[in-house]
mmCIF file of C-alpha atoms in Angstrom:
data_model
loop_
_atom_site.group_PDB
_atom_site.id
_atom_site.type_symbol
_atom_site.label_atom_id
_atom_site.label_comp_id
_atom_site.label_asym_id
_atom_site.label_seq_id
_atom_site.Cartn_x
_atom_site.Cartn_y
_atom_site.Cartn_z
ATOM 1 C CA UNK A 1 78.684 119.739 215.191
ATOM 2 C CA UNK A 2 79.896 116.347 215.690
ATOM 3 C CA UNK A 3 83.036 116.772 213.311
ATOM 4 C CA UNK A 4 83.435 120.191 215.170
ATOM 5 C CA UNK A 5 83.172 118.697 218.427
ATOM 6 C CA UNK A 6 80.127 121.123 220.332
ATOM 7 C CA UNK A 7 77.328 118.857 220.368
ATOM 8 C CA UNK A 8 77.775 118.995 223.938
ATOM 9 C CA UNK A 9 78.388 122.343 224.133
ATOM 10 C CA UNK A 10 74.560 123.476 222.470
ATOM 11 C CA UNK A 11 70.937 123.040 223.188
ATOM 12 C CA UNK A 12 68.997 121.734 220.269
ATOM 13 C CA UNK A 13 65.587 122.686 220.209
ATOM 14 C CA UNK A 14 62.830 121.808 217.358
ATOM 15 C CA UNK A 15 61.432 124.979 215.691
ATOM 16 C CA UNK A 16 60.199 125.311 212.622
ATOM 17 C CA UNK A 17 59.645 129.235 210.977
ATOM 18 C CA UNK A 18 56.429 128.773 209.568
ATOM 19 C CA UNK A 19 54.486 128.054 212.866
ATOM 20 C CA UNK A 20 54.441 131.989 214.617
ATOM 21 C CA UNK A 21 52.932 130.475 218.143
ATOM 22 C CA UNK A 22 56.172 128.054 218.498
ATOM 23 C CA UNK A 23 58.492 130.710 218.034
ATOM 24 C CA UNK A 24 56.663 132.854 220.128
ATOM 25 C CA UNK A 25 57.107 130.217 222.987
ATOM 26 C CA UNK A 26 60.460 129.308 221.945
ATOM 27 C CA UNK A 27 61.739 133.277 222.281
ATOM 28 C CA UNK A 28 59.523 133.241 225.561
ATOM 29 C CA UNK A 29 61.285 130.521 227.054
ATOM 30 C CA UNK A 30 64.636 131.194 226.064
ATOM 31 C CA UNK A 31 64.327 135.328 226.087
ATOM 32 C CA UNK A 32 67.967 135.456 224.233
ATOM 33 C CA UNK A 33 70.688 138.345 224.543
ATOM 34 C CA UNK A 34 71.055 137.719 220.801
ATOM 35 C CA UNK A 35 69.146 136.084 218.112
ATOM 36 C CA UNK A 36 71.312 134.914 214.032
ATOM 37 C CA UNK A 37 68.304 134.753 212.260
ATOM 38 C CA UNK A 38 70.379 132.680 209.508
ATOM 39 C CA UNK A 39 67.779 130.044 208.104
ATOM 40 C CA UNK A 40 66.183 130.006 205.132
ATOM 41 C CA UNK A 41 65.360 128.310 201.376
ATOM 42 C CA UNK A 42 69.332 129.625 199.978
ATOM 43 C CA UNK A 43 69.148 127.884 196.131
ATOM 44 C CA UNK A 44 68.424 130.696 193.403
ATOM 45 C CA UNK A 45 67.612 127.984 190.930
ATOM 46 C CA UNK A 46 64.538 126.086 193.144
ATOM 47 C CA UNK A 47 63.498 129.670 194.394
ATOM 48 C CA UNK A 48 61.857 129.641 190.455
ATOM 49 C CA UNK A 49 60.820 126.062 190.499
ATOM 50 C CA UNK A 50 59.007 127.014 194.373
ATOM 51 C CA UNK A 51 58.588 130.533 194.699
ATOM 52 C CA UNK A 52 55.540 130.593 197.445
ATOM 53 C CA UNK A 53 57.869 127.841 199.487
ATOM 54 C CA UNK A 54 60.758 130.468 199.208
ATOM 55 C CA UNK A 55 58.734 133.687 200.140
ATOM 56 C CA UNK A 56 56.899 131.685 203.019
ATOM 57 C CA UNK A 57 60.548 130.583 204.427
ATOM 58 C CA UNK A 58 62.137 133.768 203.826
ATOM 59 C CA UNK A 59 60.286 136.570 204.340
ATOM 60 C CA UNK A 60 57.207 135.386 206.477
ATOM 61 C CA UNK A 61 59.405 133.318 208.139
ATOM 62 C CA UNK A 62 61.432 136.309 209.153
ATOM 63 C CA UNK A 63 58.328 138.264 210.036
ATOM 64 C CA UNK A 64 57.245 135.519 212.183
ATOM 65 C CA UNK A 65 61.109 135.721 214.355
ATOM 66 C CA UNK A 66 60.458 139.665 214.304
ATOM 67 C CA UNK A 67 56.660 139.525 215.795
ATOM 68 C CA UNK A 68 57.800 136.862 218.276
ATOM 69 C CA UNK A 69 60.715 139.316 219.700
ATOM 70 C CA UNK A 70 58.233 142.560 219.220
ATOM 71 C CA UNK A 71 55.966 140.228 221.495
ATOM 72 C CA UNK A 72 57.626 138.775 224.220
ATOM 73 C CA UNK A 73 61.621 139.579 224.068
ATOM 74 C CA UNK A 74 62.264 142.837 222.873
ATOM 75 C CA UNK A 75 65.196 143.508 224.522
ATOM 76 C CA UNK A 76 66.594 140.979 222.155
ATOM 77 C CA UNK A 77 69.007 141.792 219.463
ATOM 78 C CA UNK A 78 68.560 140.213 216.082
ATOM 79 C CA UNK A 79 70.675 140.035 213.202
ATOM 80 C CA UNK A 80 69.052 138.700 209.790
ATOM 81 C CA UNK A 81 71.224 137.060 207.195
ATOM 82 C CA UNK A 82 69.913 138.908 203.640
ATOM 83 C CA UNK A 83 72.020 138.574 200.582
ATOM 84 C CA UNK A 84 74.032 139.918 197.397
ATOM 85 C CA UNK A 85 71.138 138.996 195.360
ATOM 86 C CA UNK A 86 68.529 141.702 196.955
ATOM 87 C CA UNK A 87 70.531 144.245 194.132
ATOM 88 C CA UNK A 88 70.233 141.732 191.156
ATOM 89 C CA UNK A 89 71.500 143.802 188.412
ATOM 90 C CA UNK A 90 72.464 147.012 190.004
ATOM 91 C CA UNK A 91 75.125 148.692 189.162
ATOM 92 C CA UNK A 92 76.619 145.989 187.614
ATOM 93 C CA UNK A 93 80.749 146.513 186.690
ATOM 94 C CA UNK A 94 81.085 148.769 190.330
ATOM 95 C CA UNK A 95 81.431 147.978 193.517
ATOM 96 C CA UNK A 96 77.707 147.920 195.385
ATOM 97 C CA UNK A 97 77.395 150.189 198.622
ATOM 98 C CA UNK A 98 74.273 150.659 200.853
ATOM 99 C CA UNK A 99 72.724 153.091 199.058
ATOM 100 C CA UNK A 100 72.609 151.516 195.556
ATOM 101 C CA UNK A 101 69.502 150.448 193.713
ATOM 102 C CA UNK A 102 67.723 147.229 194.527
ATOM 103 C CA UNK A 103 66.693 145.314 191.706
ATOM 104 C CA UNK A 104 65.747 141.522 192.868
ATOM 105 C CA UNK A 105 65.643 139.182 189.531
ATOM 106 C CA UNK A 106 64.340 136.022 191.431
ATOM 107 C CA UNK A 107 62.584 134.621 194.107
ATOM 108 C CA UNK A 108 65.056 133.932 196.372
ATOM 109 C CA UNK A 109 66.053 137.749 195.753
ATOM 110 C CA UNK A 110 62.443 139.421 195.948
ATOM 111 C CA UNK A 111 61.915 137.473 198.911
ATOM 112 C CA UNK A 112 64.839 138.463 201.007
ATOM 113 C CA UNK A 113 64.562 141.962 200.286
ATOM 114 C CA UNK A 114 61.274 141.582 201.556
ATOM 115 C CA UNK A 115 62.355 140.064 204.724
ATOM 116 C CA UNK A 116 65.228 143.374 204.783
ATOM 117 C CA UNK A 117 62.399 145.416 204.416
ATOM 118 C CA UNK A 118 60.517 143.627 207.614
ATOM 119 C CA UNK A 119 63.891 144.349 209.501
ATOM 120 C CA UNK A 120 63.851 147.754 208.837
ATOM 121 C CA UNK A 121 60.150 148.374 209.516
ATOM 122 C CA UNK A 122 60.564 146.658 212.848
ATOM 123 C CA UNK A 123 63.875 148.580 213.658
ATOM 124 C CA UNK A 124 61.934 152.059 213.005
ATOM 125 C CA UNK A 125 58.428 151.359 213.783
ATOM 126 C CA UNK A 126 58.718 149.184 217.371
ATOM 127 C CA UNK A 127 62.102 150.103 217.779
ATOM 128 C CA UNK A 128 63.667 146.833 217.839
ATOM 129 C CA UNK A 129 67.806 146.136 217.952
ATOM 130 C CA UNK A 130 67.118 144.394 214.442
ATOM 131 C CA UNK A 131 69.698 144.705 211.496
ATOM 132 C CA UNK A 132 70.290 142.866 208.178
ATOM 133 C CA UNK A 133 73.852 142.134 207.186
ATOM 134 C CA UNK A 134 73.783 141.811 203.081
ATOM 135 C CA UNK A 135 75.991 138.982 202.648
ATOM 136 C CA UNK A 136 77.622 138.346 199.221
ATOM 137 C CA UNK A 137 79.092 134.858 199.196
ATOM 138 C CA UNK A 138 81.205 133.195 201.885
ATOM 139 C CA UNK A 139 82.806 130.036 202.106
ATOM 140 C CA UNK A 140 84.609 127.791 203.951
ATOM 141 C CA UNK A 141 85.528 124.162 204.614
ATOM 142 C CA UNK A 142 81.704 123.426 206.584
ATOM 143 C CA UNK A 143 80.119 124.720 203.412
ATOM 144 C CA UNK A 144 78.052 122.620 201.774
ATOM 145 C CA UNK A 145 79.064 120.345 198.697
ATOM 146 C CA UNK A 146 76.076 121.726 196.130
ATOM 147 C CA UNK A 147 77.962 124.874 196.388
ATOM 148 C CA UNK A 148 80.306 125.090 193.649
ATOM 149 C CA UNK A 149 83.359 125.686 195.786
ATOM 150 C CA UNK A 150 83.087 122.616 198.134
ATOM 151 C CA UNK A 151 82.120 121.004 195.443
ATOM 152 C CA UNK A 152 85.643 122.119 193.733
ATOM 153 C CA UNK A 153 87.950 121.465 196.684
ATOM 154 C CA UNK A 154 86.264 117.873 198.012
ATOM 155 C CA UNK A 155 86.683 116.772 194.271
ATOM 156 C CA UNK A 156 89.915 118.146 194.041
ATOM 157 C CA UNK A 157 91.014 115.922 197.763
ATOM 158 C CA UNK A 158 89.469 112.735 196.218
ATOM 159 C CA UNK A 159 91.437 113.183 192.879
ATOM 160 C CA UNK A 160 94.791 113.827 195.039
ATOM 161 C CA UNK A 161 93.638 111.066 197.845
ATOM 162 C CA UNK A 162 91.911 108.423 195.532
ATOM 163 C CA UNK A 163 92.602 109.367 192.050
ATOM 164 C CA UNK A 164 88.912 108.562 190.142
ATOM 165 C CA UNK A 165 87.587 110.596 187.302
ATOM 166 C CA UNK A 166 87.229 114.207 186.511
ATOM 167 C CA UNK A 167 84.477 115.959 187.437
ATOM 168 C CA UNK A 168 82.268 118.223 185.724
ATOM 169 C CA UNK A 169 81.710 122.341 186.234
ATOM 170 C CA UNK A 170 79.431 125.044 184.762
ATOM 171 C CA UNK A 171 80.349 128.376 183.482
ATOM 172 C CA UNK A 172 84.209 128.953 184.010
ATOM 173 C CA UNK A 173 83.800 132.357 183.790
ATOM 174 C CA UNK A 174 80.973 132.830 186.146
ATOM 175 C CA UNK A 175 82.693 135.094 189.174
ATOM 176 C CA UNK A 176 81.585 135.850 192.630
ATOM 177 C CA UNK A 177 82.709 138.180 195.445
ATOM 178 C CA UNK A 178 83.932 135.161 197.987
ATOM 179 C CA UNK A 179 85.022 135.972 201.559
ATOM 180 C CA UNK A 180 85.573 133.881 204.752
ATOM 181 C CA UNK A 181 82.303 132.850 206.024
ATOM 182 C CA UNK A 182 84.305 132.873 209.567
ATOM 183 C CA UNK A 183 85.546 135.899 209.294
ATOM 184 C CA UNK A 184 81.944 137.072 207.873
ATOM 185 C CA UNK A 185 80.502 135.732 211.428
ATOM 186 C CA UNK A 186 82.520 137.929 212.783
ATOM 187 C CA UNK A 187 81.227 141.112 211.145
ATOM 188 C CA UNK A 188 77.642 139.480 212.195
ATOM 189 C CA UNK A 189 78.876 139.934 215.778
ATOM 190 C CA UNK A 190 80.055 143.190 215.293
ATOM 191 C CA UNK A 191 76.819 144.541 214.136
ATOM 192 C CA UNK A 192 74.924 143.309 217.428
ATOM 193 C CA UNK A 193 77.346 145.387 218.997
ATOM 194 C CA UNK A 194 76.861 148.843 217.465
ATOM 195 C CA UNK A 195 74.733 151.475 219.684
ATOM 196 C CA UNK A 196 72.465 151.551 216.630
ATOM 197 C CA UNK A 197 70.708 149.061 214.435
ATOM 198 C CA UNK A 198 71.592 149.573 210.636
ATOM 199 C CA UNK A 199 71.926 147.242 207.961
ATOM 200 C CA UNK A 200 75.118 146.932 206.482
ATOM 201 C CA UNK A 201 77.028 144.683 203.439
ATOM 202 C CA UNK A 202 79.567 142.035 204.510
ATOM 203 C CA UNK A 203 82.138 141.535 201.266
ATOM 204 C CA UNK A 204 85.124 140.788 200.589
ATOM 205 C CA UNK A 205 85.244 143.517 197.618
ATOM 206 C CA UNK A 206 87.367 141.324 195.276
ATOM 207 C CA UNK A 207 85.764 139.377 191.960
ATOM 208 C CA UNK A 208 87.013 136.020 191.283
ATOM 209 C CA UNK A 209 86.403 133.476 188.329
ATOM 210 C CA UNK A 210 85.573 129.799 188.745
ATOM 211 C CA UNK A 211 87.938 128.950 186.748
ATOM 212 C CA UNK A 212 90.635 130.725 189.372
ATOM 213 C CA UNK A 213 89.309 129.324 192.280
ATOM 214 C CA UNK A 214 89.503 125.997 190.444
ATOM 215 C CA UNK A 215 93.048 126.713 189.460
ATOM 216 C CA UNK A 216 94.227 127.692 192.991
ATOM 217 C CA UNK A 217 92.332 124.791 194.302
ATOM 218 C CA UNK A 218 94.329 122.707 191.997
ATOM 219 C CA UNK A 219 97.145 124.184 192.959
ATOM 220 C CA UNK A 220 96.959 124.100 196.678
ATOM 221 C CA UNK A 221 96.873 120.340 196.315
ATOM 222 C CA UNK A 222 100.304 120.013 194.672
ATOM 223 C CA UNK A 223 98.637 119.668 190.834
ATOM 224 C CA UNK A 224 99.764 122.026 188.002
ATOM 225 C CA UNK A 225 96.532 123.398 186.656
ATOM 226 C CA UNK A 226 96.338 123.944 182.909
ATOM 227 C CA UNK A 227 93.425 124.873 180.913
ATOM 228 C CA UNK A 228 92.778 123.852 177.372
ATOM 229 C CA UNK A 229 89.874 124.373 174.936
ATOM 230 C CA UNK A 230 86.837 126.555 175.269
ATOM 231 C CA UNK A 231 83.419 127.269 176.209
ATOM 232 C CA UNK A 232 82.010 123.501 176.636
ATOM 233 C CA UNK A 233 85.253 121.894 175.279
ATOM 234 C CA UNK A 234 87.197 123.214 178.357
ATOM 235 C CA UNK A 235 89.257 121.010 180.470
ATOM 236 C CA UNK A 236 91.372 121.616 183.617
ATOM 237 C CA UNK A 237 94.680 119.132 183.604
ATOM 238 C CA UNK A 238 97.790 118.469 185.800
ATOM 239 C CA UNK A 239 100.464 119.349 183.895
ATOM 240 C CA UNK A 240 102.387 117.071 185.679
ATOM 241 C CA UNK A 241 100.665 113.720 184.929
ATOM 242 C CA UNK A 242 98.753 115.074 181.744
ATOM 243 C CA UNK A 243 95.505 113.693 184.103
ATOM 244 C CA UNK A 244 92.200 115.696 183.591
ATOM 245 C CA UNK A 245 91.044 117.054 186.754
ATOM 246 C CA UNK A 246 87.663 118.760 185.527
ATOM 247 C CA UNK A 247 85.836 119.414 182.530
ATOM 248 C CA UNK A 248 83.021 121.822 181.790
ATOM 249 C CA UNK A 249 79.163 120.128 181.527
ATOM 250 C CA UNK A 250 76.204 122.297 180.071
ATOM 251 C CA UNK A 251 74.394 120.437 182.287
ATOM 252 C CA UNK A 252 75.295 122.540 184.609
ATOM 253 C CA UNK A 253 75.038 126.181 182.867
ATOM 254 C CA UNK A 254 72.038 128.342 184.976
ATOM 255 C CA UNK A 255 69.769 130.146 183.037
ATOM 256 C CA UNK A 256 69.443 132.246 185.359
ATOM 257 C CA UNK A 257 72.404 132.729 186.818
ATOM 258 C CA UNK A 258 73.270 136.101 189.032
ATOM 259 C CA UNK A 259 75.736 138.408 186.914
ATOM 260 C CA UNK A 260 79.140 139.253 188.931
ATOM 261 C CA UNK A 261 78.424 141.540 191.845
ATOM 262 C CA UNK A 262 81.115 143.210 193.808
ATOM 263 C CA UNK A 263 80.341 143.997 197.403
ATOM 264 C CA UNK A 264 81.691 147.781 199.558
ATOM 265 C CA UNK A 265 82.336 146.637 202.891
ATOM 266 C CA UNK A 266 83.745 150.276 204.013
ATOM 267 C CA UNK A 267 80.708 151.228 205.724
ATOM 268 C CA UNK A 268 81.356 148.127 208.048
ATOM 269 C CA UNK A 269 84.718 148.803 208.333
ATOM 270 C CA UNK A 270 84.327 152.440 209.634
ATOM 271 C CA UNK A 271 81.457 151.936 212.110
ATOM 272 C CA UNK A 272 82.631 148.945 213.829
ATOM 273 C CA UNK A 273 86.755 148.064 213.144
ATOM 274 C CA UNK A 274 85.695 144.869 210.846
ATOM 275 C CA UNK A 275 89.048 143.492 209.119
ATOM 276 C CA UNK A 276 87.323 142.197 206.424
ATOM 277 C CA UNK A 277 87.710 138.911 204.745
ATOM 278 C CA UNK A 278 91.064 137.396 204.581
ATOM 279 C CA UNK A 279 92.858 136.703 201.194
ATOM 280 C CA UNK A 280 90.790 133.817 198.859
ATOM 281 C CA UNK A 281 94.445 132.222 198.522
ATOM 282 C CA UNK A 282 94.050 131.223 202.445
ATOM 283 C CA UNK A 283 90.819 130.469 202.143
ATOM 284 C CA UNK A 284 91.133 127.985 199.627
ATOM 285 C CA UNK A 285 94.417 126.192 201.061
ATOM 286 C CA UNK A 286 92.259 125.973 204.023
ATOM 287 C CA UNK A 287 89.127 124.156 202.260
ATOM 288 C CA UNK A 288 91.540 121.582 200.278
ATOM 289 C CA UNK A 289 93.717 120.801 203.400
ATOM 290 C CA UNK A 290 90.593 120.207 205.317
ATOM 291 C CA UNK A 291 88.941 118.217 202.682
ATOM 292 C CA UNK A 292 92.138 116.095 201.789
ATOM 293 C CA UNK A 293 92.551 115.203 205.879
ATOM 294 C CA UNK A 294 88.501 114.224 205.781
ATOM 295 C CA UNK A 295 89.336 111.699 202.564
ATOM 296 C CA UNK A 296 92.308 110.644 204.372
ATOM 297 C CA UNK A 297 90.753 109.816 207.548
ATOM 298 C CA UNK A 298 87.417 108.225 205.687
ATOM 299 C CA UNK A 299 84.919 111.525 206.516
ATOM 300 C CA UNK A 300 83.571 112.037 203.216
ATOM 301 C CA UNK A 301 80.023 112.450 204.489
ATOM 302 C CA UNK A 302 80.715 116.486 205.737
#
């Protein structure tokens, strides 16, 4: 908030998910118009090293924000952030509407599908404004360096700012649906605004490789991307300077990583006027410029 420069534009308040009797004086206090329900335990990989952790942040957690609105503000709207991986392999190889199949193959998965199906029971049995947006991935220059697209573009800044070594990449071919996590925010404000609760998926509907993003990256930042070798022996280099921008590591292959899931945002579309995403090729400009100006200006740390 500091980089953004808000912190004196919002109220920080302690609150922590697991403890039901502060949120229930929290939501009494406050009694919102609107409530992002967007916390929770987001890493696929530590969901199977701490599964009860996981399910006690993500779906109790949730149930705890749902029984504190049932209780005291229930004219309060909420929107829960679920995710892409509630369908796990489902219809794999076409797009993923609504009404297809879930099939959670994690922790992280099983326990935000439980939290969707919380939402859902509130929405119909108390008749709560509550509604899960199913989020498949969305990114943007705030987003966090463990995720493998900050972690492309800030390394990608620092090799056009500072120079340095390579740095090392997983699965090239691993793909993602990846939209605009502002313009996602704005489908989350959309939904609070429908006459009727319903869960809905936010996506951009496009696949894209690692290895693309990494190329466009790349290219954003005035390098000339070229691949060479294969599987663990493949390298990314400017083709200008012959300089090796990133290499692949198996250190970081996942063994359980989430096959390629493409997201139908239609229903979205038609019920409340959502634009969608905007193109990846914006997107990623966007993350390298801001990333370049932050190693430029010595703000590394965001």
């Amino acid at each position: 908030m500091d980089y953004l420069g808000i912190t004196d534009q919002v109220h920080l308040v302690e609150c922590q998910l697991n403890e039901a009797q502060n949120l229930i004086q929290l939501l009494q206090d406050i009694k919102p118009d609107a409530v992002f329900h967007l916390a929770g335990e987001s890493f696929v990989a530590d969901s199977f090293k701490y599964p009860g952790v996981t399910l006690d942040v993500n779906t109790h957690g949730t149930l705890n924000v749902l029984e504190a609105i049932r209780l005291v503000s229930p004219s309060t709207r909420l929107f829960c952030a679920s995710s892409s991986e509630v369908f796990g392999v489902s219809g794999l190889g076409k797009a993923l509407t609504e009404e297809a199949e879930f099939r959670p193959a994690n922790p992280y998965a099983i326990s935000k599908l439980s939290a969707l199906h919380f939402v859902r029971l509130y929405r119909e049995r108390y008749g709560l404004f509550a509604c899960s947006g199913i989020l498949f991935n969305h990114e943007g220059p705030l987003r966090g360096r463990s995720f493998v697209t900050r972690k492309i573009t800030h390394n990608i800044a620092r090799l056009k700012v500072e120079g340095g070594e390579p740095f090392d990449l997983g699965d090239l071919d691993a793909a993602r649906d990846w939209g605009a996590a502002d313009d996602y925010v704005r489908a989350m404000c959309s939904m609070l605004e429908m006459e009727q609760a319903v869960d809905l998926i936010i996506a951009s509907g496009k696949l894209t490789k690692v290895r693309d993003f990494l190329s466009r990256a790349a290219a954003s930042a005035g390098f000339d991307p070229v691949f060479e070798g294969s599987a663990e022996n493949e390298i990314c280099i400017d083709g200008l300077s012959g300089k090796v921008l990133a290499r692949v590591s198996p250190k970081y292959y996942r063994p359980q990583d989430t096959p390629p899931m493409l997201g139908d945002a239609s229903k979205i579309k038609s019920l409340t006027g959502w634009s969608g995403s905007r193109s990846l090729e914006l997107l990623v400009g966007e993350m390298v410029d801001a990333d370049i100006t932050r190693w430029k200006n010595g703000l590394t740390h965001v």
